[in-house]
Short mmCIF file of C-alpha atoms and ligand atoms in Angstrom, two decimals:
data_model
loop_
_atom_site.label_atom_id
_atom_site.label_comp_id
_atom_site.label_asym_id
_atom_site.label_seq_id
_atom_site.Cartn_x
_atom_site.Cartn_y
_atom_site.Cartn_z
CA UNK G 540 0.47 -23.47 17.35
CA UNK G 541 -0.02 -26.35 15.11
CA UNK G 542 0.94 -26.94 11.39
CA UNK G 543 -2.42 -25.32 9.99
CA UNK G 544 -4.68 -23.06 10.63
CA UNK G 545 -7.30 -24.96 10.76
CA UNK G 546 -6.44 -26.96 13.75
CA UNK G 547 -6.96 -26.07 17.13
CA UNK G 548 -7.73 -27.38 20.95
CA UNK G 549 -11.28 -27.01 22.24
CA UNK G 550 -12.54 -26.76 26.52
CA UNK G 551 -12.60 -30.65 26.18
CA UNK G 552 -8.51 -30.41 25.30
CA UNK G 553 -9.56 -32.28 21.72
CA UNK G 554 -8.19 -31.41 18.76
CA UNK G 555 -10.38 -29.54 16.77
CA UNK G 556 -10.19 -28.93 12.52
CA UNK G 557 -12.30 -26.01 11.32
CA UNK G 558 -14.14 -25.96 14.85
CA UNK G 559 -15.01 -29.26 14.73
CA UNK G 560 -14.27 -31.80 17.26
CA UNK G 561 -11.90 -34.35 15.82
CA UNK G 562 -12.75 -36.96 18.33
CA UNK G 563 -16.59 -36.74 17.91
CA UNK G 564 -16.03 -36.81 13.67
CA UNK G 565 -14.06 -40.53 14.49
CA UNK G 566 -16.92 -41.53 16.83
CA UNK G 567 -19.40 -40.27 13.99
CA UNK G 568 -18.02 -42.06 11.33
CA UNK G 569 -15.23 -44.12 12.58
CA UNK G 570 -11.68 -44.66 11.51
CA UNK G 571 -9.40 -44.39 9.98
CA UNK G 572 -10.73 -41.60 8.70
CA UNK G 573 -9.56 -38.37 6.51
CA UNK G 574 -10.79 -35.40 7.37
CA UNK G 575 -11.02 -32.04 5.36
CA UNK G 576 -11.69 -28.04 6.37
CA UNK G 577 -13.54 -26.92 3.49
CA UNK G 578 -12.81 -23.46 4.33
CA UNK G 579 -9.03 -23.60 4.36
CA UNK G 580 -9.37 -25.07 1.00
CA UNK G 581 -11.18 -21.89 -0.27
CA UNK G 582 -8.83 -20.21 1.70
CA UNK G 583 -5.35 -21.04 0.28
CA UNK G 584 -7.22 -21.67 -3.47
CA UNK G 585 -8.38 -17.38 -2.69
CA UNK G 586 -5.16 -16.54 -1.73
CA UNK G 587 -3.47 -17.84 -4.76
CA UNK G 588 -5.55 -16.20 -7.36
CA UNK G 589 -5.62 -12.86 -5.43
CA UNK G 590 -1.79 -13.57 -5.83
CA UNK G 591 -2.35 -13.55 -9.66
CA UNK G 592 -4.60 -10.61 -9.60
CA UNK G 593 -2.36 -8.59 -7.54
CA UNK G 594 1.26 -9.07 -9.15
CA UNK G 595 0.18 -10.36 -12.39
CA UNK G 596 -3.10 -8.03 -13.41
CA UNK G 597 -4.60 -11.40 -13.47
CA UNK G 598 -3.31 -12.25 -16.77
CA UNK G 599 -3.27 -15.87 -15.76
CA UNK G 600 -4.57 -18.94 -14.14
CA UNK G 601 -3.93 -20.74 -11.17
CA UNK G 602 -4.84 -24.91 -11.57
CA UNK G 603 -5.12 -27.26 -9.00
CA UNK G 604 -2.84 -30.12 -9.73
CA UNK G 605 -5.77 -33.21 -9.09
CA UNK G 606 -3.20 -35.10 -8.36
CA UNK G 607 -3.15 -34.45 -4.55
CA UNK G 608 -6.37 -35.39 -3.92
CA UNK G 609 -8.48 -36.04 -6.90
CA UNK G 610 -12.67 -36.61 -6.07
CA UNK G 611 -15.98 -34.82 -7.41
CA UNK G 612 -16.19 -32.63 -4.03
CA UNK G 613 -12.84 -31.02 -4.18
CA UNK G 614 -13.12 -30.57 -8.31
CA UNK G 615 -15.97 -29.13 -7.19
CA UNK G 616 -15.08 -26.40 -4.87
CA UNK G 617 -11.90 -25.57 -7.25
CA UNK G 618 -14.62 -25.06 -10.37
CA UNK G 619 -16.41 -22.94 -7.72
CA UNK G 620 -13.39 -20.96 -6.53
CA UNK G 621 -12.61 -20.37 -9.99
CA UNK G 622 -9.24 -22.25 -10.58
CA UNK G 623 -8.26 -24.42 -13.82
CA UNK G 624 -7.26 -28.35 -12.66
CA UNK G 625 -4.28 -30.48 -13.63
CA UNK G 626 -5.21 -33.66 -14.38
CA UNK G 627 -2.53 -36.41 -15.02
CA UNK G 628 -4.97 -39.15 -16.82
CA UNK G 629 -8.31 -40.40 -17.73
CA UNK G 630 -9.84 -41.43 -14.02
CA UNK G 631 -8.73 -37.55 -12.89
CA UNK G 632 -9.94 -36.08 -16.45
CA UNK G 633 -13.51 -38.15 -15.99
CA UNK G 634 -13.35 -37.04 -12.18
CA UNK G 635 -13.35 -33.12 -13.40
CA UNK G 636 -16.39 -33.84 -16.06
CA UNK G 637 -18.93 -35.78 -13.57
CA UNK G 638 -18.74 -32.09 -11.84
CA UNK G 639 -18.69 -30.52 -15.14
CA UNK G 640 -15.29 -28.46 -14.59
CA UNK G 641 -14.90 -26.36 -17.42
CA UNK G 642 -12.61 -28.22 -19.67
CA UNK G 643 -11.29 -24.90 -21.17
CA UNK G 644 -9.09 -24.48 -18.39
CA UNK G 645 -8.18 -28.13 -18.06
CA UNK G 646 -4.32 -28.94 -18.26
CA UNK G 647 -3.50 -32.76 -19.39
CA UNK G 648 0.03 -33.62 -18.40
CA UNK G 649 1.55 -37.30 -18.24
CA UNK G 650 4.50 -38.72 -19.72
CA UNK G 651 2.60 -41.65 -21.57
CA UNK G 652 -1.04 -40.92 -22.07
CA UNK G 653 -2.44 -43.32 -24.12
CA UNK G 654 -4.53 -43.27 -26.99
CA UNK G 655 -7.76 -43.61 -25.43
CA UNK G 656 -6.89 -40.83 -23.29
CA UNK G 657 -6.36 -38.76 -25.94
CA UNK G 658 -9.27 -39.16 -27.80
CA UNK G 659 -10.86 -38.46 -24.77
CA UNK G 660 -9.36 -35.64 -24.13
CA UNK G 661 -10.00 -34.65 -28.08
CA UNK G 662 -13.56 -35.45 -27.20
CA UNK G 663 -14.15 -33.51 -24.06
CA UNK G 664 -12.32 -30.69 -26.09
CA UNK G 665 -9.76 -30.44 -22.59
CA UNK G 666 -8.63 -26.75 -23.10
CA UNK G 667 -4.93 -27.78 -23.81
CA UNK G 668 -2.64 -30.85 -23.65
CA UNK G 669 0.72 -30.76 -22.11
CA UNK G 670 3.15 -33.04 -25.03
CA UNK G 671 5.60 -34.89 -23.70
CA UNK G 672 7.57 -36.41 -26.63
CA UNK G 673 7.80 -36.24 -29.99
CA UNK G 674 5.90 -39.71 -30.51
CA UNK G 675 3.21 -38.23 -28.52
CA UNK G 676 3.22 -34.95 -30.34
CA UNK G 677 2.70 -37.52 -33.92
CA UNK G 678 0.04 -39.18 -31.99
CA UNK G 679 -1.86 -36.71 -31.25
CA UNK G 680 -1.56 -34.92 -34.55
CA UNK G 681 -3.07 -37.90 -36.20
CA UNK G 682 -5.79 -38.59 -33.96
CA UNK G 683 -6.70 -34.66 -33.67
CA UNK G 684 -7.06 -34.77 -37.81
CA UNK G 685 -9.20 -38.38 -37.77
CA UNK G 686 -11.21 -35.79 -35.39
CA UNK G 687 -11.13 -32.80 -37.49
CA UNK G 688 -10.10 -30.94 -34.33
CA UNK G 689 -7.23 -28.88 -33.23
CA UNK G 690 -5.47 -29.63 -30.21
CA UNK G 691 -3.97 -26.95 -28.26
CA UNK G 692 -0.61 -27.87 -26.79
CA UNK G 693 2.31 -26.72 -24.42
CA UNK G 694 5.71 -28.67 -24.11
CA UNK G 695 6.61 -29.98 -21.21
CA UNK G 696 10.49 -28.72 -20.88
CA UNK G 697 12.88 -29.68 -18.47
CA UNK G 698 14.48 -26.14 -17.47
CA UNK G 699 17.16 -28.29 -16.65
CA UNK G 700 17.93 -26.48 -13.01
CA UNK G 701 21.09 -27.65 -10.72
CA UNK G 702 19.96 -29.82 -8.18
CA UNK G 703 22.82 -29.33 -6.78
CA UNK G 704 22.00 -26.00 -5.05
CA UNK G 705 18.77 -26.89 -3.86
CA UNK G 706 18.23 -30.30 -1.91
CA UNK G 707 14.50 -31.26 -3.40
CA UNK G 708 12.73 -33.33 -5.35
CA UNK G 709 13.70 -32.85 -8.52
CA UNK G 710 11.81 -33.38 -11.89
CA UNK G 711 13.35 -30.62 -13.73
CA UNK G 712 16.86 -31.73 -14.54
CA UNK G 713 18.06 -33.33 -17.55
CA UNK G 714 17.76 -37.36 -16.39
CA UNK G 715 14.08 -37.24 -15.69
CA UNK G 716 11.13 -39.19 -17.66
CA UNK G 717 9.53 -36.40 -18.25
CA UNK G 718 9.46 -33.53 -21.37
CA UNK G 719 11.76 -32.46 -23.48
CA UNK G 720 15.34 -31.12 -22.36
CA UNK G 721 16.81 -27.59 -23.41
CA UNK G 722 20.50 -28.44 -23.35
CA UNK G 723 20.65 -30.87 -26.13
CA UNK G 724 18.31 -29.01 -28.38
CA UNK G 725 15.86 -31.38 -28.24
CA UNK G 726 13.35 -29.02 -27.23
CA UNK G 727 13.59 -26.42 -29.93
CA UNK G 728 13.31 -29.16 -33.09
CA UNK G 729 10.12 -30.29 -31.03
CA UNK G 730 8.74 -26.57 -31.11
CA UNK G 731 9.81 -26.60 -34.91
CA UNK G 732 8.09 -29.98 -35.51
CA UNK G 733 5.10 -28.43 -33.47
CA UNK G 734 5.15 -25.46 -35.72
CA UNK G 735 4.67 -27.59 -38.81
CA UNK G 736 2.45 -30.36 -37.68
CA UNK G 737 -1.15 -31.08 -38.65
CA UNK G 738 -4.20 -29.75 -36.42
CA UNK G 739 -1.58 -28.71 -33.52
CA UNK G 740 -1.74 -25.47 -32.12
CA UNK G 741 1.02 -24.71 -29.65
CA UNK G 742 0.17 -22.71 -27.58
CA UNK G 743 3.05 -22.88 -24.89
CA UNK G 744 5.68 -24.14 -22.38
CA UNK G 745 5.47 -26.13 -19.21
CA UNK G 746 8.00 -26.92 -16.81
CA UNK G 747 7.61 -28.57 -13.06
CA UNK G 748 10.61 -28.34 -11.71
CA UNK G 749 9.58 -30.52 -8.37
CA UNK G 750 7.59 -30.66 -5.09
CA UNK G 751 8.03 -29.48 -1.69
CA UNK G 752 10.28 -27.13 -2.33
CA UNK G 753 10.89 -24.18 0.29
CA UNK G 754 12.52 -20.85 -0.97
CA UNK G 755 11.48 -18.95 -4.36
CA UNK G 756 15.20 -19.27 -6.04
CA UNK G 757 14.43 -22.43 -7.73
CA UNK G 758 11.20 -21.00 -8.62
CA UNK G 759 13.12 -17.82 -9.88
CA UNK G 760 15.77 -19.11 -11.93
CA UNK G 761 13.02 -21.97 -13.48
CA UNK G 762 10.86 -18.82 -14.87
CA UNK G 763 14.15 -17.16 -16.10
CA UNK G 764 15.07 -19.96 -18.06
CA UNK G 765 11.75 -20.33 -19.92
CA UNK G 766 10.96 -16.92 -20.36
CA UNK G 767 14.82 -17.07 -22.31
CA UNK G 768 13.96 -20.05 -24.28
CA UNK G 769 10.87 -18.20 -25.34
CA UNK G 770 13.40 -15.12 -26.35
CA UNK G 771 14.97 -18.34 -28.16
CA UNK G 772 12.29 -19.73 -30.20
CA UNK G 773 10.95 -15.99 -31.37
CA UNK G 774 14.50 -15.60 -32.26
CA UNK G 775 15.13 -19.01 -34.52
CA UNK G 776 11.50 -18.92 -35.85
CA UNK G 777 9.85 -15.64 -35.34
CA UNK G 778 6.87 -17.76 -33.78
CA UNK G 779 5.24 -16.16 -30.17
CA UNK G 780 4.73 -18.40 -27.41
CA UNK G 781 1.89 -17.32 -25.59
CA UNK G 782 1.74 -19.30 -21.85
CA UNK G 783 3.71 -20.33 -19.77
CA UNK G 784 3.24 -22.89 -17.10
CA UNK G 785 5.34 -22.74 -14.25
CA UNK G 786 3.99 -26.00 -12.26
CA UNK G 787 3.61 -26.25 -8.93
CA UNK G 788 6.27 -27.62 -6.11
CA UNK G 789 5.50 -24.93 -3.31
CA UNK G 790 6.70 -26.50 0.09
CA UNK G 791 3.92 -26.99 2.99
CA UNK G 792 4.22 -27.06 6.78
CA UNK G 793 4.52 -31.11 7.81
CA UNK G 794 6.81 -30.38 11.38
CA UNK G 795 6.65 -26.91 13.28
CA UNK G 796 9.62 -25.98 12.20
CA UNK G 797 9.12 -25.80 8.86
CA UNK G 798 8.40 -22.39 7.27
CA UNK G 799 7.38 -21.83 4.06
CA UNK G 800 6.95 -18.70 2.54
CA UNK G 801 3.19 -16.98 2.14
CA UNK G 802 2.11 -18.72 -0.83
CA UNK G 803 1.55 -15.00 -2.81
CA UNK G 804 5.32 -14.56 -2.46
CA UNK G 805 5.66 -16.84 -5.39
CA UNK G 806 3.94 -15.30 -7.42
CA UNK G 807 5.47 -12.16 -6.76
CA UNK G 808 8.72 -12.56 -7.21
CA UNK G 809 7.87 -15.02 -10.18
CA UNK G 810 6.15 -12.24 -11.67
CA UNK G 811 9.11 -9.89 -11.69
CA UNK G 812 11.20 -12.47 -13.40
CA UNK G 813 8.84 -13.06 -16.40
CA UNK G 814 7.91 -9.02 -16.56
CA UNK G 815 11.80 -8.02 -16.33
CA UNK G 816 13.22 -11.36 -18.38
CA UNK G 817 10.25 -10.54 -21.30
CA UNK G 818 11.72 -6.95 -21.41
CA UNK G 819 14.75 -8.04 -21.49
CA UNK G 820 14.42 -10.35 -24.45
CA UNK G 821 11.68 -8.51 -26.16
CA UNK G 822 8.91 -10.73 -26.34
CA UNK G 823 5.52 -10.35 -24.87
CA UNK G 824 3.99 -10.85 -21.79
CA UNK G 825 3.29 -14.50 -21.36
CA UNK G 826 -0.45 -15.46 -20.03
CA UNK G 827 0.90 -17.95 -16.75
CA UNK G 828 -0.20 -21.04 -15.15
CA UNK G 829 0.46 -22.05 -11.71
CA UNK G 830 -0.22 -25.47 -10.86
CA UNK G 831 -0.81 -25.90 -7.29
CA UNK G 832 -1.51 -29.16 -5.60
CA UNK G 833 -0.41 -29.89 -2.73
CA UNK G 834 -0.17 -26.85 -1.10
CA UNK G 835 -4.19 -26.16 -1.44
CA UNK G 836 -4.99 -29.26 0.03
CA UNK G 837 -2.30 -30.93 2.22
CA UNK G 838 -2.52 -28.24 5.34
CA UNK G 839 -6.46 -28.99 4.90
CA UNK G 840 -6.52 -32.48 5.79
CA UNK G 841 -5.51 -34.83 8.68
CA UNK G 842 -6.14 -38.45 9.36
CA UNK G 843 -7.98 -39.88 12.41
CA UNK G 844 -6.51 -43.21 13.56
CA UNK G 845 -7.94 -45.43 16.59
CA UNK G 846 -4.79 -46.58 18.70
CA UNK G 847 -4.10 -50.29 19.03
CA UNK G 848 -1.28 -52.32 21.06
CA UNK G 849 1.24 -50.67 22.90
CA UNK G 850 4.70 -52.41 22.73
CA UNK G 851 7.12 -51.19 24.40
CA UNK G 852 10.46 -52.76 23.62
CA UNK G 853 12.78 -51.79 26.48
CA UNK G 854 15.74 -49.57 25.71
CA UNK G 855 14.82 -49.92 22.34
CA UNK G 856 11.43 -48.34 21.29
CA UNK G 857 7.49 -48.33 21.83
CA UNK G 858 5.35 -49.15 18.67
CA UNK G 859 1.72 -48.36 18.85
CA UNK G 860 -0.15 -49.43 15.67
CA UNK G 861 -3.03 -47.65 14.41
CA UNK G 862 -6.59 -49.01 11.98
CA UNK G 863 -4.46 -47.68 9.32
CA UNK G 864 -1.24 -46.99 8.00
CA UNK G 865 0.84 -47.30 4.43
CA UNK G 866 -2.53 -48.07 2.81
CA UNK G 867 -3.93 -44.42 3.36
CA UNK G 868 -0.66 -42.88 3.54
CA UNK G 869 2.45 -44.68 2.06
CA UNK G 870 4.58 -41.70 2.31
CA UNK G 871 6.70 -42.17 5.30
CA UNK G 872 7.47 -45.60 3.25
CA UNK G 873 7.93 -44.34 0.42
CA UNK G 874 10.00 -41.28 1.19
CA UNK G 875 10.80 -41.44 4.62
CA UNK G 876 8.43 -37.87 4.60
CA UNK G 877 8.09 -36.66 8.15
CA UNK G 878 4.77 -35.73 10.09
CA UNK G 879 3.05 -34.05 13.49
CA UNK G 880 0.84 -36.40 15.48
CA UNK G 881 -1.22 -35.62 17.97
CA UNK G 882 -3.37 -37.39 20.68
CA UNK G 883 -6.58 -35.97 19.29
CA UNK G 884 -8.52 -36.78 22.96
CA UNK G 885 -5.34 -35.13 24.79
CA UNK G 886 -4.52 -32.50 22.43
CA UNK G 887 -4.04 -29.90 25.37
CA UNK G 888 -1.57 -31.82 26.87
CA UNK G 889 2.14 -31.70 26.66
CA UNK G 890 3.98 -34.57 24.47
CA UNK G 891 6.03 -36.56 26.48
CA UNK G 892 6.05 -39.79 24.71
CA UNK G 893 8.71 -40.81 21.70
CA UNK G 894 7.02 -43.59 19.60
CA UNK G 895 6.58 -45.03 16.23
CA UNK G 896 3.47 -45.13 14.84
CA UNK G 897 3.62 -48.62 12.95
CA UNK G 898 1.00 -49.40 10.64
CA UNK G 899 -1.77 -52.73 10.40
CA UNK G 900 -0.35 -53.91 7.08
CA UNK G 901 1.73 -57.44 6.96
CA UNK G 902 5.17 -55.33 6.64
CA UNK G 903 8.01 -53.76 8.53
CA UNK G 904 7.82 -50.88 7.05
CA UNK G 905 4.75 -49.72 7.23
CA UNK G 906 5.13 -46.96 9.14
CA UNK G 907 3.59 -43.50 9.72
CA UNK G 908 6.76 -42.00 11.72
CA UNK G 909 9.84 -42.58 13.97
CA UNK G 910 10.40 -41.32 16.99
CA UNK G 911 7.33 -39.17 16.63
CA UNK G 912 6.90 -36.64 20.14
CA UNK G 913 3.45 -37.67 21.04
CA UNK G 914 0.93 -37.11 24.46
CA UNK G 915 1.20 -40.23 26.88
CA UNK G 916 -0.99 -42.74 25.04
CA UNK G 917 -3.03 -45.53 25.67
CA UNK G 918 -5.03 -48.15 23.91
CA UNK G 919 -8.27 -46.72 22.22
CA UNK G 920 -7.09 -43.26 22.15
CA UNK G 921 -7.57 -41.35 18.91
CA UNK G 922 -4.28 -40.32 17.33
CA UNK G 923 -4.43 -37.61 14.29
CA UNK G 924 -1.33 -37.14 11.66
CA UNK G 925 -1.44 -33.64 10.53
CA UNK G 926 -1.42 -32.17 6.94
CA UNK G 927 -2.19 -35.11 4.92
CA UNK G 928 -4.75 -33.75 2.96
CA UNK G 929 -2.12 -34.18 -0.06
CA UNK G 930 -1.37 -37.48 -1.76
CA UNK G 931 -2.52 -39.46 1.01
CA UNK G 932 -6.03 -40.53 -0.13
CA UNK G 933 -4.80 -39.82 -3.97
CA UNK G 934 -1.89 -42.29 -3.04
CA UNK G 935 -4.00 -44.52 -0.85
CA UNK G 936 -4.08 -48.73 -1.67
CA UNK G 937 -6.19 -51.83 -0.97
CA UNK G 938 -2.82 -53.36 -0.03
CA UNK G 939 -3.91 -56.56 2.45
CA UNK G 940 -6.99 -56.66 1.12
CA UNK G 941 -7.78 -53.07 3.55
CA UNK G 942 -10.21 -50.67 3.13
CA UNK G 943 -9.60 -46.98 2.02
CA UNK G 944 -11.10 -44.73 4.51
CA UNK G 945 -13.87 -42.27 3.95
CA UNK G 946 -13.10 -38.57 3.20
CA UNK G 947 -14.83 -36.37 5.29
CA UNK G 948 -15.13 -32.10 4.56
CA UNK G 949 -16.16 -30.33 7.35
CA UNK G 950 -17.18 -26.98 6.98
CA UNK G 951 -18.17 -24.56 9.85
CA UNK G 952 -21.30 -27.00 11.61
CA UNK G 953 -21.69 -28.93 8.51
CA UNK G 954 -19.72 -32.21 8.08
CA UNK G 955 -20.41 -34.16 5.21
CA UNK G 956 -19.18 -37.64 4.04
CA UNK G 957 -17.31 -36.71 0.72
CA UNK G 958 -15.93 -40.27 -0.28
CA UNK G 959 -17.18 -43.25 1.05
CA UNK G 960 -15.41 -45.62 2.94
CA UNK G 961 -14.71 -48.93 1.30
CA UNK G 962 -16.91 -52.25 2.70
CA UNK G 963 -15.57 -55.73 2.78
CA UNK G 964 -17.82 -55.96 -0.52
CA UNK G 965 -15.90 -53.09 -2.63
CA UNK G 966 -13.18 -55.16 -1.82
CA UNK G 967 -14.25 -58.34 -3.86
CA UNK G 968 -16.36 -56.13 -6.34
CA UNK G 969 -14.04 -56.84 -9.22
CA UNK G 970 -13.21 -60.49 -8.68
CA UNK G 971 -14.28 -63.00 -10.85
N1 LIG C 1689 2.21 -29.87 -11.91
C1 LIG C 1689 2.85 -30.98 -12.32
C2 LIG C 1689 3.12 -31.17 -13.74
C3 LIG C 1689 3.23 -31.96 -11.39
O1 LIG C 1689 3.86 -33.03 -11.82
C4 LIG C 1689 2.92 -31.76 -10.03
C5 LIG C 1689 3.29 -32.78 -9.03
C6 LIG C 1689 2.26 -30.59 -9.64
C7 LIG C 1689 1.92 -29.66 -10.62
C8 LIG C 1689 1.87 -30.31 -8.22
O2 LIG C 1689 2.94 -30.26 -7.35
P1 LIG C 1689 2.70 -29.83 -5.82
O3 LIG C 1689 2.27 -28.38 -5.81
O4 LIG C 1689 1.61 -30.70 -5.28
O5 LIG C 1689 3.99 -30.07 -5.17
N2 LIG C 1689 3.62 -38.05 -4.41
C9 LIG C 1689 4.60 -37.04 -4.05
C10 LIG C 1689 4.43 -35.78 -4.83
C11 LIG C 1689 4.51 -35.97 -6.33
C12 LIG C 1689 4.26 -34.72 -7.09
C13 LIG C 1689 4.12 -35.01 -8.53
N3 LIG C 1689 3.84 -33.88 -9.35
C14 LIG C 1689 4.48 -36.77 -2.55
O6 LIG C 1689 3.66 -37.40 -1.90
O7 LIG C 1689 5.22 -35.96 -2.02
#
């Protein structure tokens, strides 16, 4: 019925998320608020190792990519489900160790991590490092022998697939910031360099060929090419890669009628293409990586608004604003991305009302949505924006001096406060 499973109506026609009453959780602790369901977290996190387990005899690892929504509580309950974590620099790397996340199965990526970040990542012995460049790849060298330490590294490749065919977006082609590209041989004299440098291990390939992504082709023909450049590299230098990490990307449910595969399907047919391509090319069995983000969290989480002014502009369109807006979630801003609301104190009944939910920020653009079906709407109602457990609060701002909402993980009768929501005194904490 809705866009997760975790949502439904209660007797009271409220929206509910993992049983609980959405419209008693913004009366409880006010909005805007984000909201969580613990369970479908453990849920989709469960059904994406069993996924591993079951296609890959488990001869891999499934990270969370931080990056979607990055605090202690949710590195928590990915330590406890047993995943690795993606983290993308120092605040997300520090994040994982105040929960003590097992740094073995740590992945650093970014396309400019600085020094510092290195060394810390030397220091908290982060199992490996995804290199970026060649300067980085020096870098590190040279601050892994000041540490007498090796540093165990993939190379983030750009597989280099046509965009062309699949309408996404991409980070995989040739014209992207990040990693190393295939086509111009840039890749292979950085596996050669890797080969001969100082206290470097390498250990494997990344690629992430892009997010939101519906359909397992791209996913497919991304594994293909990297389990052939592996053929490659055994071929020109006799040396094994070992892992390969395929990235995350996998497409969620934002409007009903989007439909995404079952998240195991990826895995599956992934799994035939690296078992049939490393037959193929006679190299072993690579140990994979999935990396996950959004799709663990984003069909966990929705946002609880109170509803402001009404304007109705005749002929043209009704605004209602909402206590939040680009701040928490800048995505309809920044990508025009597309979402369900719902009239969380009228969830049972039918949406008759076009609108567009405009933010409270000082800018035209701050939108949630246009021309967003919603129930009939009033003043004071509660209005929830579904799936934005994903790089919502990871993407959220102070912008106009607001502040960020609290995160909130319910789970069954429990619901706990899991971030805190900002006071007018956070706001001025740092001035001088
Ligand atoms: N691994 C790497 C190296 C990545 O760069 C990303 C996402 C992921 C994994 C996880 O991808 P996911 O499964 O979440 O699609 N802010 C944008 C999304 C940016 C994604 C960046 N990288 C948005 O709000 O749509």
């Amino acid at each position: 019925m809705f866009v997760s499973d975790a949502l439904n109506v209660n007797q009271l026609g409220h929206l509910t998320i993992g049983g609980r009453d959405t419209v008693e959780l913004a009366r409880t602790f006010g909005t805007p608020l984000y909201v969580m369901d613990e369970q479908e977290i453990r849920r989709s996190c469960r059904s994406y190792r069993k996924s591993m387990e079951e296609f890959y005899h488990g001869h891999g690892l499934v990270a969370y990519a931080s990056k979607a929504m990055c605090c202690k509580a949710i590195c928590q309950i990915v330590k406890e489900e047993g995943l690795g974590l993606d983290v993308v620099s120092g605040g997300e790397l520090y994040t994982a160790r105040q929960v003590d996340f097992p740094m073995e199965k740590i992945f650093f990526h970014g396309n400019n991590k600085t020094p510092e970040e290195l060394m810390m990542a030397l220091e908290y012995e982060v199992g490996h490092i995804v290199v970026d460049n060649l300067p980085e790849l020096e870098l590190l060298s040279q601050l892994a022998a000041s540490q007498k330490k090796t540093a165990h590294i993939l190379f983030r490749i750009k597989p280099g697939i046509d965009a062309h065919t699949h309408n996404f977006v991409r980070t995989g082609q040739i014209d992207s910031k990040f990693g190393f590209a295939l086509e111009t041989g840039e890749a292979m004299a950085a596996v050669k360099a890797a080969i001969a440098a100082e206290n470097i291990q390498l250990d494997g390939l990344h690629c992430h060929i892009g997010s939101q992504i519906f359909g397992k082709e791209p996913f497919e023909l991304a594994a293909k090419v990297m389990v052939n450049f592996i053929g490659d590299i055994k071929d020109a230098t006799g040396y094994e890669i070992k892992m390969l990490n395929l990235g995350g990307g996998y497409g969620i449910k934002y409007l009903p009628e989007h439909d995404p595969i079952e998240y195991d399907q990826y895995m599956l047919s992934v799994s035939e293409v690296v078992k049939s391509e490393c037959q193929a090319r006679g190299v072993q069995l690579p140990f994979i990586v999935m990396e996950p983000g959004r799709s663990i969290v984003g069909p966990a989480g929705i946002t609880l608004y109170t509803v402001g002014a009404v304007k109705e502009i005749p002929g043209i369109r009704t605004y209602i604003s909402i206590d939040g807006g680009m701040g928490d979630n800048p995505r309809y801003a920044l990508y025009q991305s597309e979402y369900e609301a719902i009239v969380a104190n009228k969830a049972g009944e039918p949406k008759s009302m076009r609108v567009t939910v405009a933010g409270k920020c000082c800018e035209s653009g701050d939108l949630i949505g246009e021309g967003m079906m919603i129930q009939q709407v009033q003043a004071g109602d509660i209005l929830a924006v579904l799936a934005t457990g994903a790089y919502n609060y990871s993407m959220s701002s102070n912008y106009n001096r607001i502040p960020k909402p609290a995160v909130v993980l319910v789970n069954g009768e429990d619901a706990r406060v899991i971030v805190k929501r900002e006071t007018m005194e956070d706001i001025v904490r740092n001035d001088l």
